[in-house]
Short mmCIF file of C-alpha atoms in Angstrom, two decimals:
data_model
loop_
_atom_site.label_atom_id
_atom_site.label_comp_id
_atom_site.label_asym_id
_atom_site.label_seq_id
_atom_site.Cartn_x
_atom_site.Cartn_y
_atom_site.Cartn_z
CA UNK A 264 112.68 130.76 70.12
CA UNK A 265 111.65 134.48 69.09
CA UNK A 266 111.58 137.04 72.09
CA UNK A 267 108.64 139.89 71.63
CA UNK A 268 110.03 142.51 69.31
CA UNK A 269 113.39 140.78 68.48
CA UNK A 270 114.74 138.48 66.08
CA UNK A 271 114.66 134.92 66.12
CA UNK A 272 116.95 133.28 68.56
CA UNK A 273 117.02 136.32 70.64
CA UNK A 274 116.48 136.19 74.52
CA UNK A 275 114.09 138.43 75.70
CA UNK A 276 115.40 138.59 79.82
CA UNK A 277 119.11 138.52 78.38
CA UNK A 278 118.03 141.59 75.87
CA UNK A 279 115.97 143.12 78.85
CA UNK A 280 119.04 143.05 81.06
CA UNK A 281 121.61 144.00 78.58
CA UNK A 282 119.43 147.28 78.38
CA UNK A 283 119.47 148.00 81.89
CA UNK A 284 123.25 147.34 81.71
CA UNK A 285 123.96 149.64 79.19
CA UNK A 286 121.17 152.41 80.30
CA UNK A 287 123.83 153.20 83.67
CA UNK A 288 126.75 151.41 83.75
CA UNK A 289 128.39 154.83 81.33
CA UNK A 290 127.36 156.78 84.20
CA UNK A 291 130.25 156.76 86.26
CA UNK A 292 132.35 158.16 83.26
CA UNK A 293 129.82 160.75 81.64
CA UNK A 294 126.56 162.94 82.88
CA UNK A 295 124.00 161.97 80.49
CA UNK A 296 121.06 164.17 79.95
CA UNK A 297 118.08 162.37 77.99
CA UNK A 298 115.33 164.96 75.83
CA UNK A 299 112.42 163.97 74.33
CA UNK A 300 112.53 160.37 75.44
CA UNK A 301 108.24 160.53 75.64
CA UNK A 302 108.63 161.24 71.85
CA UNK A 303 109.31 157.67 71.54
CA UNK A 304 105.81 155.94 70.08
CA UNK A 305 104.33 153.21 72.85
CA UNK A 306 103.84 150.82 70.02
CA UNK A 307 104.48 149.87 66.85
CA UNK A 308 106.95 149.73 64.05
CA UNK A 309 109.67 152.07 64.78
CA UNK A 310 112.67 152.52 62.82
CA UNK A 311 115.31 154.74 65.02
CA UNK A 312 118.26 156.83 62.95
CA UNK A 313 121.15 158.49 64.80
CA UNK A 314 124.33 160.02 64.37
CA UNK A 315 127.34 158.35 64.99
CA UNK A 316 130.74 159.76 66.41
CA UNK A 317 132.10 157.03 68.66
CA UNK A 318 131.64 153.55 70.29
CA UNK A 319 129.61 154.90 73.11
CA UNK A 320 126.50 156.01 71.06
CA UNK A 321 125.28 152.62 70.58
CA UNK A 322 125.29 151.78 74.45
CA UNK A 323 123.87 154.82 75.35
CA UNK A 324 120.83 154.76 72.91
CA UNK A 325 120.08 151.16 73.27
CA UNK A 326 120.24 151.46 77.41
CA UNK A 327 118.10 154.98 77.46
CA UNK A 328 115.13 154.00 74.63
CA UNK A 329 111.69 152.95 76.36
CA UNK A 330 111.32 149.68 74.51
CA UNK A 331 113.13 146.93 73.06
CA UNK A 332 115.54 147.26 70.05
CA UNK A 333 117.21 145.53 67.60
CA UNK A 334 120.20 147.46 66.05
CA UNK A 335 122.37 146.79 62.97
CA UNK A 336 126.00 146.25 63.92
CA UNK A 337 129.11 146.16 62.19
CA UNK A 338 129.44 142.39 61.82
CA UNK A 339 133.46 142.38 63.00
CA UNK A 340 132.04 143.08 66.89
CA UNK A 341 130.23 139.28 66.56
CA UNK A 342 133.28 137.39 67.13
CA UNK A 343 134.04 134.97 69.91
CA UNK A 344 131.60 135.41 73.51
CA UNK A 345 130.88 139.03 72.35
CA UNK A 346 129.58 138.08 68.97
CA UNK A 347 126.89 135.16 70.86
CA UNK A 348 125.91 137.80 73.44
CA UNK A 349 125.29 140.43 70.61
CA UNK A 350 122.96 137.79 68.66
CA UNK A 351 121.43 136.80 72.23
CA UNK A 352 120.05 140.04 73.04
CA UNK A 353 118.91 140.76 69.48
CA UNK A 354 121.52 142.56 67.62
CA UNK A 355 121.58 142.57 63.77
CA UNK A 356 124.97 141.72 62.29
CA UNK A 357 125.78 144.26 58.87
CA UNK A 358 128.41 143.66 56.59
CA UNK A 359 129.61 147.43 55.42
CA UNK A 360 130.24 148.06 52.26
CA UNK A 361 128.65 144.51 50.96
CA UNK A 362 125.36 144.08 49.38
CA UNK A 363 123.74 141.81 52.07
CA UNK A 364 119.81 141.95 52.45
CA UNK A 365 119.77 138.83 54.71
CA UNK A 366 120.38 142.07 57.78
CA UNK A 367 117.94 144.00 56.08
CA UNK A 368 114.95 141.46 55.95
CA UNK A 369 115.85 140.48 59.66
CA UNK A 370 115.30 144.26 60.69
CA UNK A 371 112.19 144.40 58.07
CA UNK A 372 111.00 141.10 60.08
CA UNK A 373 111.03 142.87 63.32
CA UNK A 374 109.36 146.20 62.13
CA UNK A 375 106.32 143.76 60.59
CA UNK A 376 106.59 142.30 64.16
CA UNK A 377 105.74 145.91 65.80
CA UNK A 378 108.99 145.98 66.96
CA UNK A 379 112.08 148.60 67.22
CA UNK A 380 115.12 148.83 65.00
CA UNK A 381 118.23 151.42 65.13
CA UNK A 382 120.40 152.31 62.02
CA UNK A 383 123.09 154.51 62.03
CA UNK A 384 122.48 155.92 58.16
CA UNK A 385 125.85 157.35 57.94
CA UNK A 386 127.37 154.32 58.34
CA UNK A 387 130.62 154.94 60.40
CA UNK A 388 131.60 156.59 63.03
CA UNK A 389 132.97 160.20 61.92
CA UNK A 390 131.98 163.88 62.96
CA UNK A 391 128.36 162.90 63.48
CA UNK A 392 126.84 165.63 61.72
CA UNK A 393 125.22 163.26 59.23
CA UNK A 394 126.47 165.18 56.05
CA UNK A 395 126.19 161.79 54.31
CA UNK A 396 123.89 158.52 54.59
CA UNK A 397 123.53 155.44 52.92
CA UNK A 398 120.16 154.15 51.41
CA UNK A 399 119.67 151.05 54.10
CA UNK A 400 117.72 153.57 55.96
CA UNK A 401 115.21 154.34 53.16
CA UNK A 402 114.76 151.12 52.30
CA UNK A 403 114.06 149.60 55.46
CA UNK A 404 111.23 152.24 55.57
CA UNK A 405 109.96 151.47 52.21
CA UNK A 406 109.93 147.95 53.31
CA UNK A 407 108.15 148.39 56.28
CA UNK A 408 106.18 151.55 56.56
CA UNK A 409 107.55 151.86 60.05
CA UNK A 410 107.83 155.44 61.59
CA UNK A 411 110.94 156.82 61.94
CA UNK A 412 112.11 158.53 65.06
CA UNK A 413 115.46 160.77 64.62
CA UNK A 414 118.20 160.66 67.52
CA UNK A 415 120.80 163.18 68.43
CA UNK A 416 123.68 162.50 70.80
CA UNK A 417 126.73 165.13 71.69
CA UNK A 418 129.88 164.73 74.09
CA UNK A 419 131.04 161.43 73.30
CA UNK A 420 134.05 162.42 71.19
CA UNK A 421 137.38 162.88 73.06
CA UNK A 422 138.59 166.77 72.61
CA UNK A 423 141.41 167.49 69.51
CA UNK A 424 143.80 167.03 71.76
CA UNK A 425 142.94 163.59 72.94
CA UNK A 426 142.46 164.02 76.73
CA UNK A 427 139.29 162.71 77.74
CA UNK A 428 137.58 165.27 80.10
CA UNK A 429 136.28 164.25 83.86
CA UNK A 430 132.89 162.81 83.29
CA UNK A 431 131.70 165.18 79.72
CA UNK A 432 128.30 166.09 79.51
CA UNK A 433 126.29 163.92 77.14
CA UNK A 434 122.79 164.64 75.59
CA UNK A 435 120.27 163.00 74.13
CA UNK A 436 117.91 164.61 71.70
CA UNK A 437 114.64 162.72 70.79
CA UNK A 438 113.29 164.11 67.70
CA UNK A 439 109.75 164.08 66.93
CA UNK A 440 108.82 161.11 64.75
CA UNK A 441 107.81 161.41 61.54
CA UNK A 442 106.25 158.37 58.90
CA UNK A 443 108.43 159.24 55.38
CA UNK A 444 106.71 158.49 52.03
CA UNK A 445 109.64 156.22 50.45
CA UNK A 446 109.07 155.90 46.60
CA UNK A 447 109.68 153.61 44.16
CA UNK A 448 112.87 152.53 42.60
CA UNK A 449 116.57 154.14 42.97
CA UNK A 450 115.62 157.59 42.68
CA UNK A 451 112.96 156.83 45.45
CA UNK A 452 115.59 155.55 47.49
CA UNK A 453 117.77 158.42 47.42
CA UNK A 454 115.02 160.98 47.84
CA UNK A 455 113.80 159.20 50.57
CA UNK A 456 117.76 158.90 52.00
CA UNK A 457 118.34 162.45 51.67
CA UNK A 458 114.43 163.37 53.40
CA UNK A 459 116.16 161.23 56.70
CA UNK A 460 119.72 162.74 56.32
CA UNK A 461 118.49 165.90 56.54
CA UNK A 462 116.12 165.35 59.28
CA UNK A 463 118.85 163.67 61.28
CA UNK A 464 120.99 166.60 60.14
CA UNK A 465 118.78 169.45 61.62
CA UNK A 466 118.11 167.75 64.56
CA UNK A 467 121.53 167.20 65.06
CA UNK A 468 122.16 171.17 64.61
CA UNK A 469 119.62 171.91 66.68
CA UNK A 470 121.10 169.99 69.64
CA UNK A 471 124.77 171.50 68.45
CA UNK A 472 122.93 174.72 69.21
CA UNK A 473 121.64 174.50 72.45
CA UNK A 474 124.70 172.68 73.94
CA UNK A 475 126.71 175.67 72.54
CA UNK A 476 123.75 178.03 74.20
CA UNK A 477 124.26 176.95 77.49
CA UNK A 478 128.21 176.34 77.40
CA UNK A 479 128.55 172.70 77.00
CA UNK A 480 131.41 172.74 74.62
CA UNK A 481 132.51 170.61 71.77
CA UNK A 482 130.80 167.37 70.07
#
Protein backbone atom coordinates (compact mmCIF):
# COMPACT_ATOMS: atom_id res chain seq x y z
CA UNK A 1 0.00 0.00 0.00
CA UNK A 2 1.43 3.52 -1.23
CA UNK A 3 0.47 6.57 1.10
CA UNK A 4 -0.07 10.04 -1.05
CA UNK A 5 3.36 11.47 -1.66
CA UNK A 6 5.43 8.60 -0.11
CA UNK A 7 6.97 5.51 -1.11
CA UNK A 8 5.49 2.27 -1.35
CA UNK A 9 4.81 0.56 1.88
CA UNK A 10 4.71 3.80 3.65
CA UNK A 11 1.83 4.73 6.13
CA UNK A 12 0.36 7.83 5.53
CA UNK A 13 -1.33 8.47 9.45
CA UNK A 14 2.01 6.86 10.89
CA UNK A 15 4.11 9.48 8.50
CA UNK A 16 1.43 12.22 9.40
CA UNK A 17 2.03 11.64 13.09
CA UNK A 18 5.68 11.12 13.05
CA UNK A 19 5.66 14.80 11.64
CA UNK A 20 3.72 16.24 14.30
CA UNK A 21 6.08 14.35 16.67
CA UNK A 22 9.06 15.66 15.44
CA UNK A 23 7.59 19.37 14.54
CA UNK A 24 7.51 19.98 18.86
CA UNK A 25 8.69 17.39 20.78
CA UNK A 26 12.66 19.46 20.32
CA UNK A 27 10.91 22.23 21.85
CA UNK A 28 11.50 21.72 25.31
CA UNK A 29 15.35 21.65 24.61
CA UNK A 30 15.72 24.49 21.87
CA UNK A 31 13.63 27.85 20.71
CA UNK A 32 13.08 27.26 17.17
CA UNK A 33 12.34 30.13 14.93
CA UNK A 34 10.92 29.01 11.37
CA UNK A 35 11.49 31.80 8.09
CA UNK A 36 10.13 31.51 4.96
CA UNK A 37 8.09 28.42 5.63
CA UNK A 38 5.18 30.02 2.89
CA UNK A 39 8.15 29.69 0.41
CA UNK A 40 7.40 26.13 0.42
CA UNK A 41 5.33 25.35 -3.12
CA UNK A 42 1.51 23.95 -2.24
CA UNK A 43 2.06 21.29 -4.80
CA UNK A 44 4.14 19.50 -6.76
CA UNK A 45 7.51 17.93 -7.18
CA UNK A 46 9.76 19.36 -4.65
CA UNK A 47 13.17 18.35 -4.05
CA UNK A 48 14.38 20.02 -0.52
CA UNK A 49 18.47 20.51 0.08
CA UNK A 50 19.86 21.50 3.49
CA UNK A 51 22.84 21.77 5.41
CA UNK A 52 23.79 19.38 7.79
CA UNK A 53 25.68 19.88 11.22
CA UNK A 54 24.08 17.43 13.63
CA UNK A 55 21.37 14.75 14.30
CA UNK A 56 18.75 17.29 15.09
CA UNK A 57 18.44 18.87 11.55
CA UNK A 58 16.60 16.05 10.18
CA UNK A 59 13.81 16.13 12.97
CA UNK A 60 13.48 19.60 12.87
CA UNK A 61 13.00 19.99 9.02
CA UNK A 62 10.87 17.01 8.55
CA UNK A 63 8.45 18.16 11.73
CA UNK A 64 8.37 22.10 10.54
CA UNK A 65 7.84 21.54 6.39
CA UNK A 66 4.04 22.09 5.29
CA UNK A 67 3.70 18.79 3.47
CA UNK A 68 4.74 15.35 3.46
CA UNK A 69 8.40 14.20 2.89
CA UNK A 70 10.38 11.51 2.10
CA UNK A 71 14.11 11.96 3.09
CA UNK A 72 17.26 9.95 2.25
CA UNK A 73 18.84 8.47 5.37
CA UNK A 74 21.97 6.99 6.18
CA UNK A 75 20.95 3.33 5.90
CA UNK A 76 22.86 2.28 9.48
CA UNK A 77 19.70 4.25 11.42
CA UNK A 78 17.23 1.29 9.73
CA UNK A 79 18.14 -1.33 12.09
CA UNK A 80 15.92 -3.18 14.50
CA UNK A 81 12.17 -1.16 15.53
CA UNK A 82 13.86 2.13 14.42
CA UNK A 83 14.78 0.93 10.99
CA UNK A 84 10.66 -0.45 10.39
CA UNK A 85 9.39 2.88 11.79
CA UNK A 86 11.82 4.86 9.46
CA UNK A 87 10.49 2.77 6.28
CA UNK A 88 6.80 3.16 7.82
CA UNK A 89 6.64 6.76 7.68
CA UNK A 90 8.44 7.00 4.34
CA UNK A 91 12.07 7.38 4.84
CA UNK A 92 14.57 6.51 2.05
CA UNK A 93 17.42 4.29 3.19
CA UNK A 94 21.14 5.59 1.38
CA UNK A 95 24.10 3.67 1.43
CA UNK A 96 27.12 6.48 1.61
CA UNK A 97 29.81 6.14 -0.25
CA UNK A 98 28.20 3.12 -2.50
CA UNK A 99 26.86 3.44 -5.90
CA UNK A 100 23.18 2.49 -5.16
CA UNK A 101 20.39 3.99 -7.51
CA UNK A 102 17.70 1.65 -6.07
CA UNK A 103 17.41 5.11 -3.20
CA UNK A 104 17.64 7.30 -5.98
CA UNK A 105 14.74 5.91 -8.25
CA UNK A 106 12.58 5.54 -4.97
CA UNK A 107 13.04 9.44 -4.35
CA UNK A 108 12.71 9.99 -8.36
CA UNK A 109 9.35 7.80 -7.89
CA UNK A 110 7.99 10.14 -5.37
CA UNK A 111 8.95 13.47 -7.18
CA UNK A 112 6.96 11.89 -10.51
CA UNK A 113 4.29 11.26 -7.79
CA UNK A 114 4.09 15.21 -6.93
CA UNK A 115 5.52 14.48 -3.88
CA UNK A 116 8.44 15.93 -1.44
CA UNK A 117 11.96 14.64 -1.02
CA UNK A 118 14.95 16.03 1.34
CA UNK A 119 18.72 15.45 0.56
CA UNK A 120 21.36 16.58 2.51
CA UNK A 121 23.98 17.22 -0.66
CA UNK A 122 26.91 17.38 1.54
CA UNK A 123 26.47 14.19 2.67
CA UNK A 124 27.56 14.15 6.42
CA UNK A 125 27.17 15.94 9.12
CA UNK A 126 30.20 18.55 9.44
CA UNK A 127 30.32 22.49 9.77
CA UNK A 128 27.21 22.89 7.65
CA UNK A 129 28.39 25.50 5.49
CA UNK A 130 27.98 23.30 2.42
CA UNK A 131 31.59 23.94 1.05
CA UNK A 132 31.20 20.53 -0.63
CA UNK A 133 28.21 18.34 -2.17
CA UNK A 134 27.84 15.27 -3.84
CA UNK A 135 26.06 14.85 -7.30
CA UNK A 136 22.80 12.76 -5.84
CA UNK A 137 21.31 16.13 -5.63
CA UNK A 138 21.74 17.04 -9.33
CA UNK A 139 20.73 14.03 -10.47
CA UNK A 140 17.65 13.57 -8.70
CA UNK A 141 16.75 16.95 -10.37
CA UNK A 142 17.74 15.90 -13.75
CA UNK A 143 15.65 12.93 -13.18
CA UNK A 144 12.74 14.58 -12.16
CA UNK A 145 12.50 18.19 -13.09
CA UNK A 146 11.29 18.80 -9.58
CA UNK A 147 11.90 22.34 -8.03
CA UNK A 148 14.27 22.67 -5.60
CA UNK A 149 13.72 24.55 -2.41
CA UNK A 150 17.10 25.41 -0.33
CA UNK A 151 17.02 25.06 3.63
CA UNK A 152 19.15 26.73 6.21
CA UNK A 153 19.27 25.69 9.85
CA UNK A 154 21.75 27.30 12.73
CA UNK A 155 22.15 26.45 16.60
CA UNK A 156 22.13 22.86 16.59
CA UNK A 157 25.86 22.30 17.13
CA UNK A 158 27.05 22.06 20.78
CA UNK A 159 29.67 25.14 21.50
CA UNK A 160 33.79 24.18 21.17
CA UNK A 161 33.75 23.48 24.41
CA UNK A 162 31.08 20.87 24.48
CA UNK A 163 28.51 22.27 26.98
CA UNK A 164 25.25 22.32 25.50
CA UNK A 165 23.62 25.76 26.24
CA UNK A 166 19.96 26.10 28.07
CA UNK A 167 17.51 25.76 25.28
CA UNK A 168 19.93 27.52 22.00
CA UNK A 169 18.17 29.42 19.60
CA UNK A 170 17.50 27.56 16.37
CA UNK A 171 16.47 29.02 12.91
CA UNK A 172 15.08 28.01 10.04
CA UNK A 173 15.70 29.72 6.76
CA UNK A 174 13.38 28.85 3.77
CA UNK A 175 15.00 29.88 0.67
CA UNK A 176 13.14 30.84 -2.28
CA UNK A 177 12.75 27.93 -4.69
CA UNK A 178 14.25 27.82 -7.72
CA UNK A 179 13.72 24.94 -10.90
CA UNK A 180 17.75 24.25 -11.97
CA UNK A 181 18.46 23.37 -15.65
CA UNK A 182 20.52 19.98 -14.97
CA UNK A 183 22.48 19.01 -18.21
CA UNK A 184 23.54 16.17 -19.73
CA UNK A 185 26.23 13.78 -18.79
CA UNK A 186 29.07 14.12 -15.93
CA UNK A 187 29.98 17.54 -16.58
CA UNK A 188 26.15 18.34 -16.37
CA UNK A 189 26.09 16.75 -13.18
CA UNK A 190 28.70 18.66 -11.59
CA UNK A 191 27.61 22.00 -12.98
CA UNK A 192 24.36 21.38 -11.90
CA UNK A 193 25.96 20.13 -8.19
CA UNK A 194 27.94 23.12 -7.82
CA UNK A 195 24.60 25.63 -9.13
CA UNK A 196 22.80 23.83 -5.66
CA UNK A 197 26.00 23.97 -3.45
CA UNK A 198 26.28 27.33 -3.93
CA UNK A 199 22.75 28.21 -3.54
CA UNK A 200 22.62 26.22 -0.33
CA UNK A 201 25.90 27.95 0.45
CA UNK A 202 24.62 31.63 0.22
CA UNK A 203 21.62 30.94 1.83
CA UNK A 204 23.35 29.43 4.47
CA UNK A 205 25.62 32.76 4.81
CA UNK A 206 22.90 34.74 4.67
CA UNK A 207 21.24 33.15 7.72
CA UNK A 208 25.02 33.07 9.41
CA UNK A 209 24.58 36.80 8.93
CA UNK A 210 21.56 37.75 10.43
CA UNK A 211 21.93 35.40 13.48
CA UNK A 212 25.32 37.18 13.99
CA UNK A 213 23.22 40.69 13.36
CA UNK A 214 21.04 40.26 16.06
CA UNK A 215 23.48 38.38 18.62
CA UNK A 216 22.53 34.85 18.33
CA UNK A 217 25.96 33.42 18.51
CA UNK A 218 27.67 30.46 17.02
CA UNK A 219 26.36 27.66 14.41
Amino acid sequence: MKADGLPEGSVGALHDAGRVFARYHLRSAFRVRVHGRERMPATGPVLVIANHSSMIEPQLIFGMLPRRSAFLVKAEMFTGLAGKFLRAIGQIPLKRGEIDRKPLLTAVGVLNGGGVVGIFPEGTRGAGDVGAAERGAAWLVRASGATVLPVATRGTRKPADGKRRWRPRVDILVGEPFTPKVGPGKTGLDQGTEELRGELAALVKTLDDWRSEHGFGSP
